[in-house]
PDB file of C-alpha atoms in Angstrom:
ATOM      1  CA  HIS A  16     159.302 207.225 -19.684  1.00  0.00           C
ATOM      2  CA  ALA A  17     158.253 205.666 -24.020  1.00  0.00           C
ATOM      3  CA  GLY A  18     158.882 208.039 -26.637  1.00  0.00           C
ATOM      4  CA  PRO A  19     155.683 206.941 -28.684  1.00  0.00           C
ATOM      5  CA  PRO A  20     152.820 208.425 -28.157  1.00  0.00           C
ATOM      6  CA  LEU A  21     149.869 206.236 -25.787  1.00  0.00           C
ATOM      7  CA  LEU A  22     146.910 205.993 -25.722  1.00  0.00           C
ATOM      8  CA  ALA A  23     144.728 204.353 -23.401  1.00  0.00           C
ATOM      9  CA  VAL A  24     141.373 204.236 -23.084  1.00  0.00           C
ATOM     10  CA  GLY A  25     139.788 202.468 -20.089  1.00  0.00           C
ATOM     11  CA  GLY A  26     136.528 202.237 -18.089  1.00  0.00           C
ATOM     12  CA  HIS A  27     135.461 202.160 -14.378  1.00  0.00           C
ATOM     13  CA  HIS A  28     133.830 198.811 -14.681  1.00  0.00           C
ATOM     14  CA  ASP A  29     136.353 196.903 -16.843  1.00  0.00           C
ATOM     15  CA  HIS A  30     138.473 194.265 -14.281  1.00  0.00           C
ATOM     16  CA  PHE A  31     141.719 196.228 -15.590  1.00  0.00           C
ATOM     17  CA  THR A  32     141.483 200.030 -14.887  1.00  0.00           C
ATOM     18  CA  GLU A  33     144.137 200.181 -12.501  1.00  0.00           C
ATOM     19  CA  GLU A  34     146.457 198.073 -15.480  1.00  0.00           C
ATOM     20  CA  THR A  35     145.387 200.745 -17.355  1.00  0.00           C
ATOM     21  CA  VAL A  36     145.655 204.003 -15.633  1.00  0.00           C
ATOM     22  CA  ALA A  37     149.351 201.930 -13.994  1.00  0.00           C
ATOM     23  CA  LEU A  38     150.102 202.081 -17.645  1.00  0.00           C
ATOM     24  CA  TRP A  39     149.201 205.381 -18.522  1.00  0.00           C
ATOM     25  CA  ARG A  40     151.430 206.666 -15.412  1.00  0.00           C
ATOM     26  CA  ALA A  41     154.555 205.050 -16.413  1.00  0.00           C
ATOM     27  CA  TRP A  42     154.651 205.307 -19.804  1.00  0.00           C
ATOM     28  CA  GLY A  43     154.770 209.213 -18.782  1.00  0.00           C
ATOM     29  CA  GLY A  44     155.395 212.342 -20.689  1.00  0.00           C
ATOM     30  CA  SER A  45     153.070 214.374 -23.255  1.00  0.00           C
ATOM     31  CA  SER A  46     152.727 211.966 -25.502  1.00  0.00           C
ATOM     32  CA  ALA A  47     150.615 209.649 -22.935  1.00  0.00           C
ATOM     33  CA  ARG A  48     146.764 210.270 -23.115  1.00  0.00           C
ATOM     34  CA  LEU A  49     144.045 208.448 -21.018  1.00  0.00           C
ATOM     35  CA  LEU A  50     139.969 208.052 -22.211  1.00  0.00           C
ATOM     36  CA  LEU A  51     138.452 206.832 -18.868  1.00  0.00           C
ATOM     37  CA  GLY A  52     134.415 206.523 -18.517  1.00  0.00           C
ATOM     38  CA  PRO A  53     131.680 204.324 -16.988  1.00  0.00           C
ATOM     39  CA  TRP A  54     132.220 201.797 -19.482  1.00  0.00           C
ATOM     40  CA  GLY A  55     132.756 197.664 -18.891  1.00  0.00           C
ATOM     41  CA  HIS A  56     135.218 195.659 -20.707  1.00  0.00           C
ATOM     42  CA  PRO A  57     133.910 195.807 -23.536  1.00  0.00           C
ATOM     43  CA  LEU A  58     133.496 199.770 -23.354  1.00  0.00           C
ATOM     44  CA  THR A  59     130.679 200.724 -24.952  1.00  0.00           C
ATOM     45  CA  ALA A  60     128.959 197.561 -26.189  1.00  0.00           C
ATOM     46  CA  ALA A  61     128.387 197.537 -22.392  1.00  0.00           C
ATOM     47  CA  PRO A  62     127.465 200.356 -20.574  1.00  0.00           C
ATOM     48  CA  GLY A  63     127.615 200.523 -16.853  1.00  0.00           C
ATOM     49  CA  PRO A  64     124.677 201.571 -15.162  1.00  0.00           C
ATOM     50  CA  ASP A  65     126.118 205.436 -14.992  1.00  0.00           C
ATOM     51  CA  ALA A  66     127.211 205.771 -18.426  1.00  0.00           C
ATOM     52  CA  GLY A  67     124.489 208.222 -20.645  1.00  0.00           C
ATOM     53  CA  PRO A  68     123.943 208.527 -24.243  1.00  0.00           C
ATOM     54  CA  ALA A  69     127.419 210.889 -24.044  1.00  0.00           C
ATOM     55  CA  HIS A  70     129.400 208.059 -23.129  1.00  0.00           C
ATOM     56  CA  ARG A  71     128.512 205.969 -26.115  1.00  0.00           C
ATOM     57  CA  LEU A  72     131.501 206.850 -28.493  1.00  0.00           C
ATOM     58  CA  ASN A  73     132.680 205.880 -31.575  1.00  0.00           C
ATOM     59  CA  LEU A  74     136.206 204.605 -30.598  1.00  0.00           C
ATOM     60  CA  GLY A  75     137.116 204.069 -33.924  1.00  0.00           C
ATOM     61  CA  GLU A  76     136.840 207.510 -34.727  1.00  0.00           C
ATOM     62  CA  LEU A  77     138.400 208.401 -31.604  1.00  0.00           C
ATOM     63  CA  TYR A  78     141.845 206.472 -32.413  1.00  0.00           C
ATOM     64  CA  VAL A  79     141.925 207.889 -36.081  1.00  0.00           C
ATOM     65  CA  ARG A  80     141.248 211.447 -35.175  1.00  0.00           C
ATOM     66  CA  TRP A  81     143.982 211.122 -32.062  1.00  0.00           C
ATOM     67  CA  ALA A  82     146.433 208.858 -34.288  1.00  0.00           C
ATOM     68  CA  ARG A  83     146.437 211.878 -36.822  1.00  0.00           C
ATOM     69  CA  ARG A  84     147.473 214.981 -34.806  1.00  0.00           C
TER      70      ARG A  84
END
């Protein structure tokens, strides 16, 4: 269990999804967060066929909000 917080972000259509989830699980503790959505590796730049308007996130703003908490 690592001490620093973690925000792991991945996509259902990303070829690194398994690694993202494995990192999140291995990190452990209450400081680890996981965000998965219908994205490819470029995340919001290449949404998957199951993505809708609500899946378009401003990841920069999300990271800043998470870091401030």
